Coordinates of C-alpha atoms and ligand atoms in Angstrom, one line a residue:
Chain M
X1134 CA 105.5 120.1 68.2
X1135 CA 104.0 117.3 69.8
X1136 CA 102.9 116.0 66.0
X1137 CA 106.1 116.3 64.6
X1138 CA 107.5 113.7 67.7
X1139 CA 104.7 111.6 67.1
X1140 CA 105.2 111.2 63.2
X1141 CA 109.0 110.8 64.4
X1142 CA 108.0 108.2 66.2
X1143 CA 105.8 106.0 64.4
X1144 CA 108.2 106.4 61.5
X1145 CA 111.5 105.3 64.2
X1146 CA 109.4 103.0 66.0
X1147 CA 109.8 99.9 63.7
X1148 CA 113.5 100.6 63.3
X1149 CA 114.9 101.1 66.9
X1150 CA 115.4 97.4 67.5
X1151 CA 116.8 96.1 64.4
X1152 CA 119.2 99.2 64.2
X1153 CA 120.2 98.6 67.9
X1154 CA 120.7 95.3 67.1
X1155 CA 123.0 96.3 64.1
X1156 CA 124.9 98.6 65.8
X1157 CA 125.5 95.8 69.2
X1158 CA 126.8 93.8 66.5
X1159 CA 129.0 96.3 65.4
X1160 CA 130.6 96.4 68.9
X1161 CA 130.9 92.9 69.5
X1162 CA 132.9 93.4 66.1
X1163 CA 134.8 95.7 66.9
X1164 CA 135.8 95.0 70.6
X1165 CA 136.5 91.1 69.3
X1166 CA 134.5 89.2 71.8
X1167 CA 134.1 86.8 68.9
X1168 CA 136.4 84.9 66.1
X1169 CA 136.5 87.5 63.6
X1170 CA 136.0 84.6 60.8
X1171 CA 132.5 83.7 62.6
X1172 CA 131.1 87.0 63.5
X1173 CA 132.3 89.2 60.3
X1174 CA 132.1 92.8 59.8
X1175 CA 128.0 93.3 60.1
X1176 CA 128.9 95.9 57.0
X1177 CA 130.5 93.2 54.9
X1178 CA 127.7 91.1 55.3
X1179 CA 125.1 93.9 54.3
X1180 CA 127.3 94.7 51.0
X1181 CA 127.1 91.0 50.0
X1182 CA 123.1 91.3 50.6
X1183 CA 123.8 93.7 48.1
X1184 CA 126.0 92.8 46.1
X1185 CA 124.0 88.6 45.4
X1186 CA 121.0 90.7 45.5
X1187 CA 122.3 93.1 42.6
X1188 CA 124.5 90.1 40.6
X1189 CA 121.3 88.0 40.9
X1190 CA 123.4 84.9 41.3
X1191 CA 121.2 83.2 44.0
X1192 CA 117.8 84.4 42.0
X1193 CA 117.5 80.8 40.3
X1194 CA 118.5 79.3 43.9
X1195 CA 115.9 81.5 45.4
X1196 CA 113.2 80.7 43.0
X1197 CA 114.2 77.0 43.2
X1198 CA 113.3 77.1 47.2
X1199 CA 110.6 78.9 46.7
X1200 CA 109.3 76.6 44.1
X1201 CA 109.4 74.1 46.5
X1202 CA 107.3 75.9 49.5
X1203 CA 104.6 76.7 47.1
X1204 CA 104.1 73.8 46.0
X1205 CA 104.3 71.7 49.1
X1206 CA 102.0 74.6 50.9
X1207 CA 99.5 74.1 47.7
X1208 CA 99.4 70.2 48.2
X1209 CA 99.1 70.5 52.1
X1210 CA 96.3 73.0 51.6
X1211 CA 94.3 70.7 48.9
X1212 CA 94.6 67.4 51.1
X1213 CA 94.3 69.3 54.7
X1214 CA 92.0 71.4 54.3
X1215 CA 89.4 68.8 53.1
X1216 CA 90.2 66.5 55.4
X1217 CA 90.1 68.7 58.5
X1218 CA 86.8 69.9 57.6
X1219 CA 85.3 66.2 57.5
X1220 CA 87.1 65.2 60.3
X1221 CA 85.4 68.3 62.1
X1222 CA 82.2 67.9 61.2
X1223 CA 82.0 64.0 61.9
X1224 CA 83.0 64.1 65.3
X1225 CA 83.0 60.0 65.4
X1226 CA 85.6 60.1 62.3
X1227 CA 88.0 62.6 64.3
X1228 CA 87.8 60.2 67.4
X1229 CA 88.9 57.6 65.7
X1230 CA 92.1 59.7 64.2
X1231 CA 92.9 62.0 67.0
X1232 CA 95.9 59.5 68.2
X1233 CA 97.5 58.6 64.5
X1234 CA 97.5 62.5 63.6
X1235 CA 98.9 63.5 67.3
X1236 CA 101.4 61.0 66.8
X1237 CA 102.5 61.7 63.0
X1238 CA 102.7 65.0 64.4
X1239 CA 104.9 64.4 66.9
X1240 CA 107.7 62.6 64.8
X1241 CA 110.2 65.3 64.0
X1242 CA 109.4 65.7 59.7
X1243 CA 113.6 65.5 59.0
X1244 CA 114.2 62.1 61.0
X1245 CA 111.3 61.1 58.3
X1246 CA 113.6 62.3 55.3
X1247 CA 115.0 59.1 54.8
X1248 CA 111.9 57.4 54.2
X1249 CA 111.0 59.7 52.0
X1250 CA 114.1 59.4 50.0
X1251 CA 113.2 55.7 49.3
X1252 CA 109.6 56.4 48.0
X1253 CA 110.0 59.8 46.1
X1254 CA 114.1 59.6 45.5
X1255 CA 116.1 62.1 46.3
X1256 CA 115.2 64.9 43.5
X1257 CA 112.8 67.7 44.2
X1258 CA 109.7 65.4 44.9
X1259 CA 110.9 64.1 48.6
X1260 CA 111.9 67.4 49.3
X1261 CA 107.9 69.0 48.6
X1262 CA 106.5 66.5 49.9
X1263 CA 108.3 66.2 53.1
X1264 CA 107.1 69.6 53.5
X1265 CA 103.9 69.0 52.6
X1266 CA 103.5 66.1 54.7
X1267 CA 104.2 68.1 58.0
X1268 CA 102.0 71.2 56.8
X1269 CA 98.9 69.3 56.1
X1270 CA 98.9 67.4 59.6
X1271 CA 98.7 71.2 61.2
X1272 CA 96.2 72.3 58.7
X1273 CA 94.2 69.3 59.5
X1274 CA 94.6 70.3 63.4
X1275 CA 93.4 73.3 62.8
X1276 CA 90.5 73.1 60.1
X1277 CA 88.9 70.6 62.5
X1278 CA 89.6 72.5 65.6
X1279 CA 87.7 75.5 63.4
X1280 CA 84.4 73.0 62.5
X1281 CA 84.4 71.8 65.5
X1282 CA 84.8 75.2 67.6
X1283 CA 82.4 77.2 65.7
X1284 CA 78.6 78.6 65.9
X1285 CA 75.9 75.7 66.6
X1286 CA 73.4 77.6 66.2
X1287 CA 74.1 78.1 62.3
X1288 CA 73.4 74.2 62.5
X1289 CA 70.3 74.3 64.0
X1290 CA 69.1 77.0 61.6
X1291 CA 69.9 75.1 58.6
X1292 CA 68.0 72.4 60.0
X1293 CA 65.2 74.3 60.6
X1294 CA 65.4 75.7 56.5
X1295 CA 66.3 71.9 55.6
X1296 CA 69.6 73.1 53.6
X1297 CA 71.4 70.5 52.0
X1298 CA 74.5 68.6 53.5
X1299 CA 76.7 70.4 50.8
X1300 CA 75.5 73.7 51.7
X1301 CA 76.3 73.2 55.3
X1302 CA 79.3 72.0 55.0
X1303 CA 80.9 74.7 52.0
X1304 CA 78.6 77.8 53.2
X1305 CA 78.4 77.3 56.8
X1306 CA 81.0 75.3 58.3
X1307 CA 84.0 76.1 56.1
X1308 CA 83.8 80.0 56.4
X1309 CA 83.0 79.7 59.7
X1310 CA 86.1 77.8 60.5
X1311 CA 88.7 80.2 57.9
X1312 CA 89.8 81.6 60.7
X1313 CA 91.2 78.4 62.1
X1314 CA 92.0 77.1 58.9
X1315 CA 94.4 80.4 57.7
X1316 CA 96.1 80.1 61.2
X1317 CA 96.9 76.3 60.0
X1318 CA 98.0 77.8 56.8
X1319 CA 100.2 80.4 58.6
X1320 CA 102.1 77.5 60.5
X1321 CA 102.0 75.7 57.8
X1322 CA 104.1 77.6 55.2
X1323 CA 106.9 78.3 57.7
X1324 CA 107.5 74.8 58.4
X1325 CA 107.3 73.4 54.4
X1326 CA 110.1 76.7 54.5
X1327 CA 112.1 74.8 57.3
X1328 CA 111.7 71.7 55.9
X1329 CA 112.6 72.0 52.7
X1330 CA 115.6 74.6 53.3
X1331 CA 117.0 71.3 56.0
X1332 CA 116.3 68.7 53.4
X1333 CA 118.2 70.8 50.9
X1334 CA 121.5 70.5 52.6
X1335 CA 121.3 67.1 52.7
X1336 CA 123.7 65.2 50.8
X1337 CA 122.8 64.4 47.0
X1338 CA 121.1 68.1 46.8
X1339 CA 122.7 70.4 44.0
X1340 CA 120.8 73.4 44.2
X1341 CA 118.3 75.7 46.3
X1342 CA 118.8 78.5 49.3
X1343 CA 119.8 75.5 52.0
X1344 CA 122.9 74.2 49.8
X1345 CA 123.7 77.8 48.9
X1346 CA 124.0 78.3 52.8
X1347 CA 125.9 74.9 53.4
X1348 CA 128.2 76.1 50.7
X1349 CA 129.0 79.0 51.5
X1350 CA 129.9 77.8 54.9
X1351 CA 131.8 75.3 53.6
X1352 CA 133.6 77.4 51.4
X1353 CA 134.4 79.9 54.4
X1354 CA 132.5 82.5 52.8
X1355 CA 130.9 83.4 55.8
X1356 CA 129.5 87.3 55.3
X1357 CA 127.6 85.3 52.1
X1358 CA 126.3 82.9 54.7
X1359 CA 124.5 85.5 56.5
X1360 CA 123.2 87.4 53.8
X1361 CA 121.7 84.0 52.3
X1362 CA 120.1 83.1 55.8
X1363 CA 118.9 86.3 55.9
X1364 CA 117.7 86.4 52.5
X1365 CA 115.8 83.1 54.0
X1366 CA 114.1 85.0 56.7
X1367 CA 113.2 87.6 54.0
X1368 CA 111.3 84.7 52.1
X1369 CA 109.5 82.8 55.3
X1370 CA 108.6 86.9 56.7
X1371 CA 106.5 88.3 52.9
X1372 CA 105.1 84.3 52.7
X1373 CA 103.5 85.1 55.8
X1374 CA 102.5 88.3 55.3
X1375 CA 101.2 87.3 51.6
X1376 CA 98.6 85.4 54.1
X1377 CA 98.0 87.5 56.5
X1378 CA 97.0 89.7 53.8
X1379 CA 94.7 87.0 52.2
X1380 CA 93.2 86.7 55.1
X1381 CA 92.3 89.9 56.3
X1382 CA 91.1 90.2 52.2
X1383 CA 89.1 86.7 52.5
X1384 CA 87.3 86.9 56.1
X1385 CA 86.1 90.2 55.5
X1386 CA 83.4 89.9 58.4
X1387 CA 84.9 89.4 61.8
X1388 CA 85.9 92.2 63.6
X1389 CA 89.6 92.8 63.4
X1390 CA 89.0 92.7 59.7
X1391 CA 86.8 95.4 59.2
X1392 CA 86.1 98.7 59.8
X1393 CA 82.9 99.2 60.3
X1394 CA 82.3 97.0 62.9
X1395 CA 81.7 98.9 66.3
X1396 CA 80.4 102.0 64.0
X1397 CA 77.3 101.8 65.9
X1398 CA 76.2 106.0 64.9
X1399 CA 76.9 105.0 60.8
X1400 CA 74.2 102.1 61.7
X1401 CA 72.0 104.4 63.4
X1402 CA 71.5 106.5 60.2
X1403 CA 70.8 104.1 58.5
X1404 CA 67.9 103.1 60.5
X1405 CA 66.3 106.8 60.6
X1406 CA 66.7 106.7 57.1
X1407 CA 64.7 103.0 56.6
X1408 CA 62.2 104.7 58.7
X1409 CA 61.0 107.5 56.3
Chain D
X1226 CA 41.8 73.7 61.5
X1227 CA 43.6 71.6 63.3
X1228 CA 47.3 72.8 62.6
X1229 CA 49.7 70.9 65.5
X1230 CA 48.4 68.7 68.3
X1231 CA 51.0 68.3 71.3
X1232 CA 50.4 65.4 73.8
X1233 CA 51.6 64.1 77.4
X1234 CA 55.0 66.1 76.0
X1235 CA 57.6 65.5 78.4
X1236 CA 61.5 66.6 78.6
X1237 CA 64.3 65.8 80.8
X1238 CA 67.8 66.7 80.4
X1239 CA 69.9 64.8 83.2
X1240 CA 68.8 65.7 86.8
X1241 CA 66.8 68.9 85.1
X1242 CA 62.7 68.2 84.6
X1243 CA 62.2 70.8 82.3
X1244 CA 58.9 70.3 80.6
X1245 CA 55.9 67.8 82.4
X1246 CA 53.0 66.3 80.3
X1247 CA 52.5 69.3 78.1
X1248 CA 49.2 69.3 75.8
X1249 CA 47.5 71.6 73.8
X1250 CA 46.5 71.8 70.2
X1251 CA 46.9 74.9 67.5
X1252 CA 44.9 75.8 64.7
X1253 CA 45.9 77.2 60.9
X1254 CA 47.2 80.6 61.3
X1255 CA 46.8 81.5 64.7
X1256 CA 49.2 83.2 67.1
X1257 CA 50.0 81.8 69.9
X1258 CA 52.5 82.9 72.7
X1259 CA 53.8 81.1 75.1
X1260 CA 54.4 83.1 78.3
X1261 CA 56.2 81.9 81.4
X1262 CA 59.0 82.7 84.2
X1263 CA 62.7 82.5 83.4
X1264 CA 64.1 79.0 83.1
X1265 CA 61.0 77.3 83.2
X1266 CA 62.0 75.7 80.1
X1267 CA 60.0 78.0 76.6
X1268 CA 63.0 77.8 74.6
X1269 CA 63.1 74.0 75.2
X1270 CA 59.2 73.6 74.1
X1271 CA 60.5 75.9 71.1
X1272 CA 63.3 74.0 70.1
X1273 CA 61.2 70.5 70.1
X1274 CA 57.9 72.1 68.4
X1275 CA 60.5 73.5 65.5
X1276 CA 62.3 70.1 65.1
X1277 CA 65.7 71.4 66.0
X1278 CA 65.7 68.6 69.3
X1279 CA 64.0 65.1 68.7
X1280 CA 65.0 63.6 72.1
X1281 CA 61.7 64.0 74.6
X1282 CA 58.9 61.8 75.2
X1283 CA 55.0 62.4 74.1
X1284 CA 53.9 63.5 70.6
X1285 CA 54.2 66.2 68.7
X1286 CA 51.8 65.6 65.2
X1287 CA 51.5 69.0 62.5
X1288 CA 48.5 67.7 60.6
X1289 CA 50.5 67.8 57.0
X1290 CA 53.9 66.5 57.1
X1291 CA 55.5 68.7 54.8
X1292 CA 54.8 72.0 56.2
X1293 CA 58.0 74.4 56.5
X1294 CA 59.1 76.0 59.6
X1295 CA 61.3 78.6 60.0
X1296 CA 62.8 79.9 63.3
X1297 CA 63.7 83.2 64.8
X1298 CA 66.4 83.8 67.6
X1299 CA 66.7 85.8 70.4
X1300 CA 69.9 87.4 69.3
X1301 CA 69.6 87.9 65.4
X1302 CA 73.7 87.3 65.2
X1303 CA 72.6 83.3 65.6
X1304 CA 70.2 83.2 62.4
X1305 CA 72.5 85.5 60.1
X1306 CA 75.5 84.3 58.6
X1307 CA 78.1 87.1 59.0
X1308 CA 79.7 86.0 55.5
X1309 CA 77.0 86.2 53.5
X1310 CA 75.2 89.3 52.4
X1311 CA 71.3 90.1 52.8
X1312 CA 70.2 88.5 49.8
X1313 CA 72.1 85.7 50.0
X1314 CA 70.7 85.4 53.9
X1315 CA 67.5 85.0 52.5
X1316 CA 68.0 82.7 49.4
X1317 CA 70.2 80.2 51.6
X1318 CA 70.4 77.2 49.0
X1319 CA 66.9 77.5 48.2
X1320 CA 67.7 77.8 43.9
X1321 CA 63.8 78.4 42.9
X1322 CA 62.7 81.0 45.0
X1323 CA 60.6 83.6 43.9
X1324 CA 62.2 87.2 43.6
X1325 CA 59.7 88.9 43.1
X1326 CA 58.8 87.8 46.9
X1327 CA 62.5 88.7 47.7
X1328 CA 61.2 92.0 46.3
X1329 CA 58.1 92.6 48.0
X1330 CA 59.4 91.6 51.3
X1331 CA 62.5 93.8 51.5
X1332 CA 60.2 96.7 50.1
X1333 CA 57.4 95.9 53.2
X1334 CA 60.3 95.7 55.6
X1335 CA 62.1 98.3 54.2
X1336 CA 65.4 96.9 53.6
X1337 CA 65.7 97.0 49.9
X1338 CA 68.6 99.5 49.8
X1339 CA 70.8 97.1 52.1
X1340 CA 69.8 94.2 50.0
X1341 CA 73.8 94.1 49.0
X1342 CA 74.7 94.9 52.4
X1343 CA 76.8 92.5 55.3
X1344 CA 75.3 91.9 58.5
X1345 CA 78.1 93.8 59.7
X1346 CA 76.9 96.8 57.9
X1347 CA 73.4 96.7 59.8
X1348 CA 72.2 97.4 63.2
X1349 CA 70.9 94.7 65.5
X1350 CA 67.1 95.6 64.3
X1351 CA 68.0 95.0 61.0
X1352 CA 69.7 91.8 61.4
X1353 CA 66.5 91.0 63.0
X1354 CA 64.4 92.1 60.7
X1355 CA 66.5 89.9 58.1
X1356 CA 65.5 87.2 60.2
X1357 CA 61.8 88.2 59.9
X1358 CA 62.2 88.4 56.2
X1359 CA 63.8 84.9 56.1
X1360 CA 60.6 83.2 57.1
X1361 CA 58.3 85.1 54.9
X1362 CA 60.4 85.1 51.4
X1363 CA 60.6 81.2 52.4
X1364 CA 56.8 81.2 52.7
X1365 CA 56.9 79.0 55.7
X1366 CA 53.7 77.6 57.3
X1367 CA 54.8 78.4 60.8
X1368 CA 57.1 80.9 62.5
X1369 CA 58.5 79.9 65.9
X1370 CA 60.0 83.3 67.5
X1371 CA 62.0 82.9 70.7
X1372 CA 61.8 86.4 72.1
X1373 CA 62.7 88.2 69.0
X1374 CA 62.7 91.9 69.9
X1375 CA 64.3 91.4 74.1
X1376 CA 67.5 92.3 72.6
X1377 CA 66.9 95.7 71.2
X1378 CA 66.3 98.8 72.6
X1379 CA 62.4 99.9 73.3
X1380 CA 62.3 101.9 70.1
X1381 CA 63.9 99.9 67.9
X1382 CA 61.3 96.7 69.3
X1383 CA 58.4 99.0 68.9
X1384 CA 59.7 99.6 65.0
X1385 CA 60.7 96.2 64.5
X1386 CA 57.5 94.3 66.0
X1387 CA 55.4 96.6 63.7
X1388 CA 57.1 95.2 60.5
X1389 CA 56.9 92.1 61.6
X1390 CA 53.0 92.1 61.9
X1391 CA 52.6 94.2 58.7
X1392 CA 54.2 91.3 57.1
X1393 CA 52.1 88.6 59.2
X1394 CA 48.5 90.3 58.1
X1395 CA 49.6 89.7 54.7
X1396 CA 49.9 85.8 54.2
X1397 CA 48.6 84.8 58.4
X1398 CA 51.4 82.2 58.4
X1399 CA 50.9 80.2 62.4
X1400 CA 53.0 82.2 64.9
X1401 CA 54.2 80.2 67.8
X1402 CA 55.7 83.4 70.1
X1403 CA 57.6 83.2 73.2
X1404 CA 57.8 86.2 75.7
X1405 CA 58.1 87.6 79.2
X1406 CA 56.3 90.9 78.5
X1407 CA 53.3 90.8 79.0
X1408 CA 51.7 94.0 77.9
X1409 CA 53.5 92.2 74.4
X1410 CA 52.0 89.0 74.9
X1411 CA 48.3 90.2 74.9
X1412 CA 48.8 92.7 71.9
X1413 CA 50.2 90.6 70.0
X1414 CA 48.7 87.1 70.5
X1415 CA 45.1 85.2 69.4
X1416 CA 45.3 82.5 72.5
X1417 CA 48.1 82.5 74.8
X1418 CA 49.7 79.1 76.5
X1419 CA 51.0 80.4 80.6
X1420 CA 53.2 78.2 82.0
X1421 CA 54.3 77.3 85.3
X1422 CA 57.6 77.4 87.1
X1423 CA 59.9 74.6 86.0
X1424 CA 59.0 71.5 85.8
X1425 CA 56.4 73.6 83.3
X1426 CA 53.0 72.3 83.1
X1427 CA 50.3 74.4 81.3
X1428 CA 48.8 76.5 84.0
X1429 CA 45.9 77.9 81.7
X1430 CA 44.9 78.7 77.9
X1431 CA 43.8 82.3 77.5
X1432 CA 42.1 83.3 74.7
X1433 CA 42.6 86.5 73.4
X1434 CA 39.3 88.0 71.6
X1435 CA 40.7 91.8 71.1
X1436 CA 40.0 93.0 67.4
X1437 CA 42.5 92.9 64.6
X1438 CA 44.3 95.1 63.3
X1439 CA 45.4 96.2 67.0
X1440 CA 48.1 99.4 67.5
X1441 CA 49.3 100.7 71.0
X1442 CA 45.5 102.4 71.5
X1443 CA 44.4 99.1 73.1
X1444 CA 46.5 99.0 75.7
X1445 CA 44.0 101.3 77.5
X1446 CA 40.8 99.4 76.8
X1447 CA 39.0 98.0 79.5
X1448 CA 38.9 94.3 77.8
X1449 CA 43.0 94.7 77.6
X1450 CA 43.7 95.3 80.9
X1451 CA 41.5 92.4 82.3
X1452 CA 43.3 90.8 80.3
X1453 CA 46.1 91.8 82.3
X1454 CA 45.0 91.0 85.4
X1455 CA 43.9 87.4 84.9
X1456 CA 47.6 86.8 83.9
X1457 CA 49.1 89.1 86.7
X1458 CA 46.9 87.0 89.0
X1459 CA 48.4 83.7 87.7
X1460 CA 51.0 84.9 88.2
X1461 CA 51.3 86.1 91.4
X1462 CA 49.3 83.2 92.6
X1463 CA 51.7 80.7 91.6
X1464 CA 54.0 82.9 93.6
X1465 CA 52.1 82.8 96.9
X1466 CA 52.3 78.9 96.9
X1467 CA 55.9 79.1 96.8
X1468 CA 55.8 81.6 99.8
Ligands
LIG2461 N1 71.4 71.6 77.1 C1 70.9 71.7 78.4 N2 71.4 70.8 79.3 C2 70.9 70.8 80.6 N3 69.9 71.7 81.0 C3 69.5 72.6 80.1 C4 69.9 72.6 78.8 N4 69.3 73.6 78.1 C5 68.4 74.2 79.0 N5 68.6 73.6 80.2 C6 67.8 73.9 81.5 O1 66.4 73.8 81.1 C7 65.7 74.8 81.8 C8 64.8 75.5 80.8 O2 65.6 76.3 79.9 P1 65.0 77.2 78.8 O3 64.1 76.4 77.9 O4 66.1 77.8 78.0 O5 64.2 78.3 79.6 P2 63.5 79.6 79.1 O6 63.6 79.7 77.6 O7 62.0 79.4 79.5 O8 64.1 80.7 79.9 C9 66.7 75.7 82.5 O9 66.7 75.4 83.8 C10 68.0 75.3 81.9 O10 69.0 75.4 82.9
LIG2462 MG1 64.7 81.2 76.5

């Protein structure tokens, strides 16, 4: 008996808050706190999740914005990741950068879009690499926070086997600073996701999930509005679960990420078995 | 021979005197421990000897300049990389090492079946051990060991030390040992450096002239446990001028 509640709950315990949620909704509907045009019936807006989901009208818009991330996240991780492991490692070279990154990093990305516009136009390029600007000065953050944050000792160890620069740096510093650097990565992707879905409503942009919103609202298709925002939230929540899961498949060693870990008794066998 | 000569060796970090005019001199493929009270500054005289800290004062000569060192922790999770599996915790970036010595020493130390292993996979002893095996599949010319087996549990030390000198009596590498057990300190070492409270001076050089191979029968022997006694009385001596 007590089973049976327990399986009910870890299969309900996931779903109370969103269905709560859907059914609050549902009142508000119903008792018309709200302008019926802005806050539709929460069941017409689940049928039009169905119903783009099903026509695959937004699939090209979808993969379009999704295009994007990638490809911004990709060019964030390949400059950032480099560069916040050097500017980790040489603690002078950091010093001298700490301001220009804090700064950069401080100027909201979208008051930078038209800036961007004038070196890359206003195509697809301005967009990526608006959002790849603003990812890699977090994964830089990060990567060096990482180098410079992790074991010493490691160092002095190599020092004492004489190990070569290049095998400090790839085989002691940078796994020992993935941890860092995947958090950086985590931030990372959802704000090329913000920024390119923003810079896609702008005017002069034909096509991706942000004009599909903007449309829609403009065209007083509201329940489609919803669904495509949360079709948005859909593509930002599996992008960061597609890392979390590369992560825990990557850094194999610490000890959320394995199981084996605290199994002291399993290690203990092991021993009395060296011994004979 | 001569193996490393240490003169007027002095260390300060700021407003700590940690180490004052240390001298002594080791020969080729002895073992020497260094024994002392907490704090008085062993793992400091460690850390210079190995090369890991260059800022003290004095001289610190090894006869042949290109002798390799190799060092051993007190907690084994500092000289194992927790990403890297055993064999590749041994190899490190060294390209043209010799398996079959990969080989031998995993089979002495009896690792060989966790060669593929994570240090997460082994117990602290093992990682330890890996450590151990480091040293010797690098073939290094001295082995500085900063109380290698405190962190373990009795049994696991007793199993532990013994592999580590089975591997020792093979190739005699130097052994430069730090300790605070005594009873450890006399079994294990050829000449033994005691050293004072902090600042640490060198308060006498004991050697040790028990016959090798030694095992736990010893540490009953009448020669042993005057052994003992002369560093108990240093000891406590030191203590009385305090009081
Ligand atoms: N990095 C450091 N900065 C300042 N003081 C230190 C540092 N490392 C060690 N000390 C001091 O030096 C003394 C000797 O330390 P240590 O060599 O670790 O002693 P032992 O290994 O003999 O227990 C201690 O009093 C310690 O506080
Ligand atoms: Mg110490």
């Amino acid at each position: 008996m007590k089973i049976r509640l327990k399986i009910k709950y870890d299969l309900l315990k996931d779903y109370i808050v969103p269905i709560s949620i859907f059914l609050a909704a549902l009142l508000i509907y119903y008792l018309g706190i709200f302008n019926k045009l802005m806050f539709p019936n929460p069941f017409s807006i689940i049928k039009q999740f169905f119903v783009l989901m099903i026509s695959k009208e937004m699939y090209s818009e979808i993969f379009l914005t999704l295009n994007r991330v990638i490809l911004g996240t990709i060019i964030s991780i390949l400059i950032g990741v480099p560069f916040g492991l050097v500017l980790g490692y040489f603690t002078k070279l950091y010093d001298m950068f700490e301001f220009i990154i804090d700064f950069s990093r401080s100027i909201p990305a979208t008051a930078l879009f038209p800036l961007f516009m004038l070196f890359f136009g206003i195509g697809n390029t301005s967009k990526i690499m608006l959002g790849a600007w603003i990812a890699t000065l977090v994964i830089i953050v990060n990567t060096s926070y990482g180098v410079r944050h992790a074991n010493k000792v490691y160092l002095k160890m190599a020092k004492v086997y004489k190990t070569s620069k290049m095998y400090i740096l790839l085989h002691i510093v940078f796994p020992g600073a993935l941890p860092n650097i995947f958090s950086g990565l985590r931030i990372g992707v959802s704000l090329v996701l913000i920024v390119v879905i923003v810079t896609e409503m702008f005017i002069g942009s034909v096509d991706g999930l942000g004009q599909s919103i903007l449309n829609a609202q403009l065209t007083y298709n509201i329940p489609k509005m919803y669904a495509l925002i949360i079709i948005t939230g859909m593509l930002g929540y599996l992008l960061n679960i597609l890392f979390l899961t590369l992560e825990r498949r990557i850094i194999h060693w610490t000890e959320n990420n394995n199981k084996n870990n605290n199994d002291d008794k399993n290690n203990e066998d092991d021993d009395n078995n060296n011994k004979n | 021979m001569t193996f490393l000569t240490v003169s007027e060796l002095n260390k300060e970090y700021p407003n700590v005197h940690v180490l004052d005019k240390i001298c002594f001199e080791i020969q080729r493929g002895e073992f020497v421990s260094v024994f002392g009270p907490n704090g008085c500054g062993k793992t400091t005289l460690l850390n210079i000897l190995s090369g890991m800290d260059n800022s003290y004062t004095g001289s610190v000569k090894f006869t042949d300049n290109s002798i390799r060192k190799a060092f051993i922790f007190q907690n084994s999770n500092d000289s194992i990389l927790p990403w890297k599996n055993v064999l590749d915790n041994l190899r490190l970036d060294n390209q043209n090492i010799d398996e079959s010595r990969i080989k031998d020493v995993l089979d002495e130390l009896k690792l060989s079946n966790f060669k593929n292993r994570f240090p997460y996979q082994l117990s602290g002893g093992m990682k330890q051990l890996l450590a151990i095996a480091r040293s010797f599949v690098f073939e290094c010319d001295i082995i500085f060991l900063d109380e290698p087996f405190s962190s373990l549990d009795y049994n696991m030390a007793q199993t532990v030390r013994e592999k580590f000198l089975g591997l020792w009596q093979k190739d005699k590498p130097t052994i430069f040992f730090v300790s605070h057990d005594i009873k450890e300190t006399i079994l294990l070492s050829d000449k033994i450096i005691l050293l004072s409270k902090r600042p640490a001076k060198i308060k006498k050089i004991i050697e040790i002239e028990l016959p090798r191979p030694r095992d736990s029968t010893i540490l009953t022997s009448k020669k042993f446990l005057e052994y003992e006694k002369m560093i108990l009385y240093e000891v406590e001596n030191e203590n009385k001028i305090e009081d």
